[in-house]
PDB file of C-alpha atoms in Angstrom:
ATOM      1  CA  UNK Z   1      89.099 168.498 124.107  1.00 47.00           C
ATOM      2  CA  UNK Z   2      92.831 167.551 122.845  1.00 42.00           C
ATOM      3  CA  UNK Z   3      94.296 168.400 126.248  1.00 44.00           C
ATOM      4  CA  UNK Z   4      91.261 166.409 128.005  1.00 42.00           C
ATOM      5  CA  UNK Z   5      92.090 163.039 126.131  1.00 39.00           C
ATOM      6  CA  UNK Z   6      96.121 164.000 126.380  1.00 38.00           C
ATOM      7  CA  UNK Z   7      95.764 164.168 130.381  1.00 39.00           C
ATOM      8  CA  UNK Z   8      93.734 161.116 129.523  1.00 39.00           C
ATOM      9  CA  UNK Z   9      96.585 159.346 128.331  1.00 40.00           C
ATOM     10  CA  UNK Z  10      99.041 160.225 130.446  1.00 40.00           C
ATOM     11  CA  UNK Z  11      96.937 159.122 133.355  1.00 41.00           C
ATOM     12  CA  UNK Z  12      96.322 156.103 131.666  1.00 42.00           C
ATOM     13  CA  UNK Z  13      99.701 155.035 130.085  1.00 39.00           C
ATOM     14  CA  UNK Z  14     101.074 153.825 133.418  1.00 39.00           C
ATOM     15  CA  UNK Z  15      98.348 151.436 134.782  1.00 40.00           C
ATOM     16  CA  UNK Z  16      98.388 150.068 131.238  1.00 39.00           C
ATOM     17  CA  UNK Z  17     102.821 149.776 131.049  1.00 39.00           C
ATOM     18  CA  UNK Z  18     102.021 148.040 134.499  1.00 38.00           C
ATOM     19  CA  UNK Z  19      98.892 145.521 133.050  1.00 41.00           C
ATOM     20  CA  UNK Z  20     100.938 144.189 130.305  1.00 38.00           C
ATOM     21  CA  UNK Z  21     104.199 143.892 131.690  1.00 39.00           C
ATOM     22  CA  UNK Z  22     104.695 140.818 134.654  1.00 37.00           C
ATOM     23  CA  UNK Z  23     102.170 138.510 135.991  1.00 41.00           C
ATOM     24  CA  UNK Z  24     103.411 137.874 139.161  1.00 41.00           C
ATOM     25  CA  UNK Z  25     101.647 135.972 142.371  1.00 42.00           C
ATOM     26  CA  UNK Z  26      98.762 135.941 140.663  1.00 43.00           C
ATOM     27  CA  UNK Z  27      97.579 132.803 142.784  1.00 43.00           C
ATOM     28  CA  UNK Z  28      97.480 132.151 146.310  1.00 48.00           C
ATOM     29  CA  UNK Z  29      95.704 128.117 145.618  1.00 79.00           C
ATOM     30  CA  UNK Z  30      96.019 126.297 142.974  1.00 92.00           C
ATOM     31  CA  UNK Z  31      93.225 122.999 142.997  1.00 94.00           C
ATOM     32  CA  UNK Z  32      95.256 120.831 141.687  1.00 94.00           C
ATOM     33  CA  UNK Z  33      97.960 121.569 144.872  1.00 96.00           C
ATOM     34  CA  UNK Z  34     101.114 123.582 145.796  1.00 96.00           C
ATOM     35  CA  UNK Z  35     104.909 123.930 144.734  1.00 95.00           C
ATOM     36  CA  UNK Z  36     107.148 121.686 146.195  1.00 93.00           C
ATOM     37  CA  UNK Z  37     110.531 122.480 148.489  1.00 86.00           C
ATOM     38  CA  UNK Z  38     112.960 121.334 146.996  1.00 82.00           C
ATOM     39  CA  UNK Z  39     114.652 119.053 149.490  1.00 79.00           C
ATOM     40  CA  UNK Z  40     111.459 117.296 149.219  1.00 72.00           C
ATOM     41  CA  UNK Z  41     111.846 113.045 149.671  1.00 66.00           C
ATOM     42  CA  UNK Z  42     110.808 110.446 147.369  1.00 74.00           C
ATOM     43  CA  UNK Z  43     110.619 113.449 144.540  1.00 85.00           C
ATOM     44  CA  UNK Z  44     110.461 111.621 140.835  1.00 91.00           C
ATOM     45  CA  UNK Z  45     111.674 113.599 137.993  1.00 95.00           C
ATOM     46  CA  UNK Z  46     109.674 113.812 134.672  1.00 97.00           C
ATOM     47  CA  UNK Z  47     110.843 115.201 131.401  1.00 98.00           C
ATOM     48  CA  UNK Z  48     108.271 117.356 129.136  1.00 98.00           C
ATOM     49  CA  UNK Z  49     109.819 118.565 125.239  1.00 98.00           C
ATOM     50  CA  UNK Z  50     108.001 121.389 124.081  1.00 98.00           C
ATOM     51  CA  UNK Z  51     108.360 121.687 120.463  1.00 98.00           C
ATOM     52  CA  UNK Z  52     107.022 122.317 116.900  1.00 98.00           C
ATOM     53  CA  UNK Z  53     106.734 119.829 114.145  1.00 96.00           C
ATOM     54  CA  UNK Z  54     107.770 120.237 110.342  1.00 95.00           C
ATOM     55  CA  UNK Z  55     103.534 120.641 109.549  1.00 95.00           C
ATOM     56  CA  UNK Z  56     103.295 123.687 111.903  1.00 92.00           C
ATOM     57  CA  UNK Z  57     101.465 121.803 115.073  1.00 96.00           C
ATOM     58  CA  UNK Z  58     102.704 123.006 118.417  1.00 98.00           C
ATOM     59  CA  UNK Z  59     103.381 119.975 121.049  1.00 98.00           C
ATOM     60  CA  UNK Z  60     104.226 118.965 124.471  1.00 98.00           C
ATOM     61  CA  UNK Z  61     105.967 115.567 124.937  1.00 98.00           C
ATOM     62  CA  UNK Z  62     104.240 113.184 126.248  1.00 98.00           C
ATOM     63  CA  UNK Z  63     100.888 114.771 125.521  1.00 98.00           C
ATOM     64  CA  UNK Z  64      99.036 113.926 128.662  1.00 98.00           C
ATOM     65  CA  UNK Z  65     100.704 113.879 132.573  1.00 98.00           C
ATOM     66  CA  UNK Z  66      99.062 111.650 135.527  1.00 98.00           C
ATOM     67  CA  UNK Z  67     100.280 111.234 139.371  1.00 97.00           C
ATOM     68  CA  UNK Z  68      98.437 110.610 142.386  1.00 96.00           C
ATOM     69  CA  UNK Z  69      97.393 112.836 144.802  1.00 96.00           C
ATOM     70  CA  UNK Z  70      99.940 113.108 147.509  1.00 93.00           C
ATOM     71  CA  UNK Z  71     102.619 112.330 144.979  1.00 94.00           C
ATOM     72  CA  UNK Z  72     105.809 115.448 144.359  1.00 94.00           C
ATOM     73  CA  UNK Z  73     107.427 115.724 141.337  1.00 96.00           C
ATOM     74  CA  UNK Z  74     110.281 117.277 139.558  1.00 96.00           C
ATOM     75  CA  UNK Z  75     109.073 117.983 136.458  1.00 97.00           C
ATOM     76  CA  UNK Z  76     111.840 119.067 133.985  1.00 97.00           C
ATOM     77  CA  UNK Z  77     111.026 121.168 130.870  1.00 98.00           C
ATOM     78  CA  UNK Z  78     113.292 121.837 127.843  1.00 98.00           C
ATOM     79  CA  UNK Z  79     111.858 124.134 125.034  1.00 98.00           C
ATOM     80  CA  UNK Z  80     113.543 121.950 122.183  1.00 98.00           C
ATOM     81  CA  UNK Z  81     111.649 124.234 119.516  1.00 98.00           C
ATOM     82  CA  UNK Z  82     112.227 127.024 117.382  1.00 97.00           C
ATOM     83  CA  UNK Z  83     109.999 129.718 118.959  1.00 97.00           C
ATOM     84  CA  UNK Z  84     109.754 130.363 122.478  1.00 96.00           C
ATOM     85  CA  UNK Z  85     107.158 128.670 124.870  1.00 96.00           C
ATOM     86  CA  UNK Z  86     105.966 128.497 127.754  1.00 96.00           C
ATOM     87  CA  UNK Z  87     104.439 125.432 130.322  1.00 97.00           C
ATOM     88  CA  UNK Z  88     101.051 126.211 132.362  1.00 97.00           C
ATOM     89  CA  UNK Z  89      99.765 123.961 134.535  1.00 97.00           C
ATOM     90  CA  UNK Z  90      95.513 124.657 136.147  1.00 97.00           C
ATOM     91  CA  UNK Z  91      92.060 124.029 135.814  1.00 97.00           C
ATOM     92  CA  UNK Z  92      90.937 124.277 132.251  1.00 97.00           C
ATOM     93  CA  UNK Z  93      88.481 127.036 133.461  1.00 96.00           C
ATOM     94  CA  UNK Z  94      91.855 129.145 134.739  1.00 95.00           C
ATOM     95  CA  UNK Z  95      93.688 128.549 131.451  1.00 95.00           C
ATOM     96  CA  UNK Z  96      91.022 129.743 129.138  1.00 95.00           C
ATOM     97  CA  UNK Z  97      90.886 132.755 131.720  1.00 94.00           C
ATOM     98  CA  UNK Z  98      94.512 133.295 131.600  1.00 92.00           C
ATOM     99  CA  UNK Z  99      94.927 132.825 127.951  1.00 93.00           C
ATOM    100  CA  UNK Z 100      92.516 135.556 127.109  1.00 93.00           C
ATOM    101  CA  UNK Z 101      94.528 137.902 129.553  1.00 90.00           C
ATOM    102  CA  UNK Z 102      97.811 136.533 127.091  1.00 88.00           C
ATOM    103  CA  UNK Z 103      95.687 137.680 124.218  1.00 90.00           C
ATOM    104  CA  UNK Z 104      95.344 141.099 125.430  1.00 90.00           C
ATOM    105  CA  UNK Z 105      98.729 141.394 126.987  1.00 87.00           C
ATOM    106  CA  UNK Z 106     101.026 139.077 125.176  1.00 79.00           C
ATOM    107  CA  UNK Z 107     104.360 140.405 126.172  1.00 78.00           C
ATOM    108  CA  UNK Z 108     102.862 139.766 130.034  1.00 76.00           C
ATOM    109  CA  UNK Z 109     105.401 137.212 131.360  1.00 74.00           C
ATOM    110  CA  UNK Z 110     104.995 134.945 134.619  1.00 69.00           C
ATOM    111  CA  UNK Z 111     106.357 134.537 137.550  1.00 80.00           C
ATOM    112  CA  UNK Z 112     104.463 131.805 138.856  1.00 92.00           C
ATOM    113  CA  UNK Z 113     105.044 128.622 140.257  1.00 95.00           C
ATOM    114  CA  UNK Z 114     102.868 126.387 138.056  1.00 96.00           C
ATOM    115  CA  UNK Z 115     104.710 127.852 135.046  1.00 96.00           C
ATOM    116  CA  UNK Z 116     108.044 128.589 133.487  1.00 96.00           C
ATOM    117  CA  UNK Z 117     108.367 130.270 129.924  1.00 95.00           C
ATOM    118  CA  UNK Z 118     111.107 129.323 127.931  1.00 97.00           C
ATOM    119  CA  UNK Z 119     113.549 130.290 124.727  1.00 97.00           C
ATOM    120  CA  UNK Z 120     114.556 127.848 122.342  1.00 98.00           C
ATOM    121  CA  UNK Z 121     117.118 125.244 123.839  1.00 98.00           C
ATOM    122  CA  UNK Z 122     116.417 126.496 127.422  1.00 98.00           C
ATOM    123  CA  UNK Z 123     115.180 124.438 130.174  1.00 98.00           C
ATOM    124  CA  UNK Z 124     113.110 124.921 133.004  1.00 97.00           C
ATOM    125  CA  UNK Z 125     111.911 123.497 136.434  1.00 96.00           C
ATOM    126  CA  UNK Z 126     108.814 122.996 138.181  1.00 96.00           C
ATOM    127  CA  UNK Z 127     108.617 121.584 141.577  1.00 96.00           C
ATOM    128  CA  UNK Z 128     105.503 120.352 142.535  1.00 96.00           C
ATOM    129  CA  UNK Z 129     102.944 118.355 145.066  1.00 95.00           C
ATOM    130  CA  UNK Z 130      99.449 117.134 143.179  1.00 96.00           C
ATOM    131  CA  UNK Z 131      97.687 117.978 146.334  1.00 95.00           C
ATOM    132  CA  UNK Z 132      93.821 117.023 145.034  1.00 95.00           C
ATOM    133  CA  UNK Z 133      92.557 114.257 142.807  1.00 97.00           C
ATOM    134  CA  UNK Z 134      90.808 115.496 139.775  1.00 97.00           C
ATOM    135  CA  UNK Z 135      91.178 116.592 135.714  1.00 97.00           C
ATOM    136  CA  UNK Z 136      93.483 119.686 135.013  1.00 98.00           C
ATOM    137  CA  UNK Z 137      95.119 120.596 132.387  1.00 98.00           C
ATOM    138  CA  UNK Z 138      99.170 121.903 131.107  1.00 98.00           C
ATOM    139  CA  UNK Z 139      99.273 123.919 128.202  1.00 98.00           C
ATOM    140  CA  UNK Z 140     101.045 127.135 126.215  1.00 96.00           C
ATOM    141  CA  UNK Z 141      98.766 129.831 127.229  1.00 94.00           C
ATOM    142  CA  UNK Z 142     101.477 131.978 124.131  1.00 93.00           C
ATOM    143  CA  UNK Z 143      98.976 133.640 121.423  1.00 92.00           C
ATOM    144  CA  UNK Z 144      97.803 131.096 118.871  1.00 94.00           C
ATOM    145  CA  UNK Z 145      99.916 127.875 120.580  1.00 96.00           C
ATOM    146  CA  UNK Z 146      97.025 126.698 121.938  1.00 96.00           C
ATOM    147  CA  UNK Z 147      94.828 126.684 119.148  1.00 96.00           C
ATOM    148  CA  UNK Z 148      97.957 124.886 117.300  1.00 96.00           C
ATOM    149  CA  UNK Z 149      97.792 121.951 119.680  1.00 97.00           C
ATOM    150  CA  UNK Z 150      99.718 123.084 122.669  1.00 98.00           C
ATOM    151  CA  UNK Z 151      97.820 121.712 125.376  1.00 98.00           C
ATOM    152  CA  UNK Z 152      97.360 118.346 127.262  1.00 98.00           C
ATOM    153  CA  UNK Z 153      95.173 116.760 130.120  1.00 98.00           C
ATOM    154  CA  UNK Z 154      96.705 116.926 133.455  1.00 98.00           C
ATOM    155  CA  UNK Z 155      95.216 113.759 135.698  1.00 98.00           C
ATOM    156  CA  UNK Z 156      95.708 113.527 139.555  1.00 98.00           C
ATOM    157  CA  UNK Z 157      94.219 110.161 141.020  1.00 97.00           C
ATOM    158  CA  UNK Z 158      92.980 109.281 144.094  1.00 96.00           C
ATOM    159  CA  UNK Z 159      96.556 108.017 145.655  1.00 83.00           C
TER     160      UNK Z 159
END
């Protein structure tokens, strides 16, 4: 019985090394539209602070994002908190999917376009096109940041 759950294992211990280590291309659409080049015209730049406060809430800065559909932005990210963070931008339904995969995996780390994860004092890029009109959502998918107020409505209008 021993060797039976030791081959088990072994068999095992891969797929699993693999599960929680890199999240990678995990997307071929995203609804809310598609990375930008980045020789792309007309391109606006917006910066987003991701930070902690002295009572222990977890924040983005500013708290809520809009553009209009059609519109490509440049949105510049500096983790200017202690702990390290991370920026996801979805549907609310894919967030609370992906942050349940975070709470079984959280060393996973992403290598998506719609995201960067950052250490404190680094910053980060995120080219992007708002493609469809409609209510998404940006937030730290990190175990417990969410729950401590990391997250903020994403609004694309009708352009």
């Amino acid at each position: 019985m021993k060797s039976l759950m030791l081959v088990t294992a072994i068999t095992l211990f891969p797929a699993l090394a693999i599960a929680a280590g890199k999240h990678e291309g995990g997307h071929d659409e995203y609804a809310m539209g598609a990375p930008a080049a980045e020789g792309a015209a007309d391109m606006k730049s917006v910066e987003i602070s991701m930070r902690e406060t002295d009572e222990g809430t977890m924040i983005f800065e500013p708290s809520e994002l809009s553009f209009a559909s059609g519109e490509t932005v440049r949105l510049v990210i500096t983790n200017n908190g202690e702990l390290e963070h991370e920026f996801v931008m979805d549907t609310v339904e894919a967030n609370a999917e992906h942050k349940e995969l975070m709470a079984r995996f959280p060393e996973m780390e992403h290598d998506d376009p719609n995201a960067v994860r950052l250490q404190p004092g680094e910053t980060g890029e995120i080219l992007w096109t708002f493609e469809n009109a409609g209510e998404f959502e940006f937030a730290c998918l990190m175990l417990g940041h969410y729950e401590s107020g990391m997250h903020g409505p994403l609004n694309v209008t009708e352009s």
